[in-house]
XYZ file of C-alpha atoms in Angstrom:
233
model
C 9.034 3.122 8.916
C 10.248 -0.451 8.733
C 13.162 -1.702 10.821
C 15.304 -4.833 10.732
C 13.477 -6.099 13.832
C 10.298 -6.407 11.770
C 11.714 -8.893 9.253
C 9.767 -12.176 9.187
C 10.472 -15.570 7.660
C 8.898 -15.937 4.238
C 7.565 -19.367 5.185
C 4.924 -17.537 7.214
C 3.883 -15.264 4.349
C 0.264 -16.348 3.942
C -0.562 -15.974 7.648
C 1.284 -12.754 8.486
C -0.599 -9.513 9.128
C 2.385 -7.431 10.256
C 6.145 -7.215 9.802
C 8.083 -7.145 6.539
C 8.996 -9.967 4.174
C 11.294 -10.071 1.158
C 9.829 -11.718 -1.947
C 11.501 -12.573 -5.232
C 8.572 -11.140 -7.234
C 7.788 -7.881 -5.402
C 10.856 -7.188 -3.283
C 10.131 -5.988 0.250
C 6.504 -6.093 1.368
C 5.010 -4.482 4.452
C 2.488 -7.062 5.589
C 0.448 -4.414 7.426
C -0.078 -2.500 4.171
C -0.603 -5.801 2.369
C -3.519 -6.967 4.537
C -6.034 -5.151 2.348
C -8.286 -4.213 5.287
C -8.559 -0.652 3.994
C -9.847 -1.924 0.642
C -12.328 -4.265 2.339
C -13.664 -1.283 4.323
C -14.018 0.720 1.123
C -15.756 -2.177 -0.643
C -18.428 -2.295 2.081
C -19.265 1.342 1.345
C -19.895 0.455 -2.301
C -22.055 -2.533 -1.370
C -24.150 -0.404 1.002
C -24.437 2.347 -1.598
C -25.581 -0.016 -4.328
C -28.242 -1.430 -1.979
C -29.414 1.993 -0.800
C -31.879 2.655 -3.611
C -30.579 6.215 -3.915
C -29.483 7.703 -7.257
C -25.939 8.171 -5.934
C -23.866 7.552 -2.825
C -20.626 8.769 -1.236
C -17.525 6.709 -0.557
C -14.333 7.655 1.272
C -10.914 6.027 1.291
C -8.210 7.087 3.750
C -4.729 6.281 4.980
C -3.485 7.485 8.363
C -0.484 7.412 10.659
C -0.043 8.224 14.340
C 2.760 10.438 15.648
C 3.624 10.683 19.348
C 4.725 14.199 20.277
C 4.557 16.308 23.435
C 2.802 13.475 25.345
C -0.071 13.472 22.859
C -0.763 11.312 19.838
C -1.378 13.167 16.609
C -3.265 11.265 13.938
C -2.741 12.603 10.438
C -3.754 11.199 7.091
C -4.985 11.703 3.557
C -8.365 10.801 2.092
C -10.358 10.800 -1.143
C -14.116 11.460 -1.047
C -16.045 10.647 -4.223
C -19.714 10.464 -5.162
C -20.744 7.425 -7.226
C -23.751 7.051 -9.529
C -25.584 3.907 -8.410
C -25.779 0.931 -10.769
C -22.094 0.072 -11.004
C -20.838 -3.329 -12.091
C -18.251 -5.252 -10.092
C -15.583 -4.241 -12.616
C -16.567 -0.564 -12.327
C -16.387 -0.750 -8.535
C -12.986 -2.431 -8.569
C -11.589 0.121 -11.017
C -12.934 3.036 -8.983
C -11.527 1.575 -5.762
C -8.144 1.067 -7.426
C -8.079 4.683 -8.573
C -9.013 5.925 -5.087
C -6.346 3.798 -3.440
C -3.578 4.803 -5.842
C -4.477 8.487 -5.588
C -4.661 8.526 -1.798
C -1.639 6.286 -1.215
C 0.598 8.512 -3.347
C -0.611 11.644 -1.565
C -0.160 9.975 1.838
C 3.441 9.058 1.027
C 3.966 12.661 -0.063
C 2.606 13.830 3.289
C 5.061 11.614 5.149
C 7.887 13.053 3.024
C 7.268 16.587 4.278
C 9.984 18.111 6.425
C 7.439 18.370 9.239
C 7.601 14.574 9.642
C 11.211 13.857 8.647
C 12.278 13.962 12.310
C 9.925 11.070 12.998
C 9.947 8.763 9.983
C 11.792 7.979 6.752
C 8.659 6.204 5.517
C 7.631 8.697 2.831
C 7.853 6.780 -0.459
C 9.772 4.003 1.294
C 10.583 1.360 -1.311
C 7.999 -1.151 -0.078
C 4.969 1.017 0.695
C 3.162 1.634 -2.598
C 3.862 -1.879 -3.886
C 2.493 -3.295 -0.616
C -0.633 -1.129 -0.969
C -1.207 -2.414 -4.492
C -0.688 -6.035 -3.485
C -3.105 -5.511 -0.576
C -5.697 -4.223 -3.033
C -5.571 -7.325 -5.231
C -5.433 -9.563 -2.183
C -8.638 -7.931 -0.912
C -10.646 -8.271 -4.121
C -9.370 -11.792 -4.869
C -8.576 -13.451 -1.517
C -6.244 -16.417 -1.517
C -2.792 -17.714 -0.741
C -0.195 -15.762 -2.719
C 3.050 -17.126 -1.337
C 3.575 -19.482 -4.274
C 3.243 -16.541 -6.687
C 5.543 -14.117 -4.887
C 8.225 -16.538 -3.647
C 9.017 -15.076 -0.204
C 12.535 -15.871 1.024
C 13.815 -17.145 4.359
C 14.537 -14.890 7.313
C 18.313 -15.252 6.853
C 18.110 -14.423 3.148
C 16.032 -11.306 3.891
C 18.426 -10.119 6.604
C 21.374 -10.528 4.219
C 19.708 -8.137 1.807
C 18.928 -5.619 4.554
C 22.506 -5.709 5.847
C 24.016 -5.372 2.368
C 21.735 -2.762 0.762
C 20.574 -0.897 3.854
C 17.142 -0.122 5.266
C 14.327 -0.194 2.729
C 13.325 3.299 3.857
C 16.539 4.623 2.293
C 15.415 3.363 -1.134
C 12.627 5.632 -2.372
C 9.943 4.478 -4.808
C 7.366 6.972 -6.102
C 5.654 4.413 -8.313
C 3.899 1.076 -7.940
C 6.583 -1.071 -9.618
C 8.719 -3.227 -7.293
C 12.391 -2.737 -6.457
C 14.333 -6.002 -6.273
C 17.526 -6.571 -4.287
C 19.648 -9.513 -5.505
C 20.944 -11.903 -2.858
C 24.478 -10.774 -1.912
C 25.533 -14.436 -1.848
C 24.544 -14.989 -5.476
C 27.830 -14.788 -7.442
C 26.448 -14.477 -10.978
C 24.424 -11.257 -10.699
C 25.146 -7.568 -10.287
C 24.531 -6.577 -6.689
C 22.495 -3.442 -7.278
C 18.773 -2.743 -6.703
C 16.672 -2.594 -9.860
C 13.039 -1.933 -10.758
C 10.904 -4.599 -12.467
C 7.426 -4.844 -13.941
C 4.535 -6.097 -11.850
C 3.365 -9.712 -12.216
C 0.327 -10.190 -14.438
C -2.105 -10.788 -11.582
C -1.434 -7.202 -10.434
C -1.930 -5.518 -13.813
C -5.198 -6.894 -15.247
C -7.315 -4.085 -13.783
C -7.003 -0.466 -14.962
C -7.766 2.333 -12.483
C -10.908 4.326 -13.274
C -10.139 7.316 -15.505
C -13.550 8.446 -16.823
C -14.341 11.549 -14.808
C -16.413 13.270 -17.498
C -19.362 10.854 -17.742
C -20.942 11.716 -14.391
C -20.467 8.207 -13.026
C -17.854 9.468 -10.569
C -17.913 12.948 -9.065
C -14.831 13.959 -7.104
C -15.815 15.744 -3.902
C -12.309 15.774 -2.405
C -9.218 14.326 -4.050
C -6.607 15.556 -1.587
C -8.244 15.704 1.827
C -6.174 15.881 5.010
C -7.422 14.511 8.325
C -6.135 15.434 11.792
C -6.992 14.038 15.204
C -5.540 14.442 18.696
C -5.666 12.210 21.730
C -3.804 12.196 24.996
C -1.050 9.631 25.351
C -1.121 7.067 28.169
C 1.662 7.586 30.710
């Protein structure tokens, strides 16, 4: 769950790998989600599979969180496990990865929304999470500097929004479209959050939806992972 202490100045947008930033194009972004490391890890599985020489190969995408309870750390997450027919084009691979990410991310946010975790986090479907995941996906498949596209705002401007509208975790978003929060100092707009369409660079790819051709075989679409480790005292 994001807190006001995590807010960063938008001038640092293209070099941040943690914290949260407010942008004029996508609203709040969690820069941890937006790194795209999870997508890069998934992409390596496709590359290895395509080079394997086997008729098909397995890929797995997962999202996890750690919860500290009773002096132990509980790791819990969601994953998708699919089998892919070898011989996929770059476009096929990107579409399949997008479908895996969107499926798993939505289920992971649902997991965090369960009453079992409500004592610990308000992060389930927090307004920035799914949008940050989607931005991280495109950032991973087309690396570059995106600050000029998204127009991140200054630290003071971001804090004004947080103070006026409240924590982003209190604004739930079950889809991948951004929620924008107008600057409270802007006199000519209505000061209410509103949902907008994604910019074009985040809509040109359609998630894979052909599950009847045999190209993609779903092994697990709603897997849950658990791990335990002792906490350091």
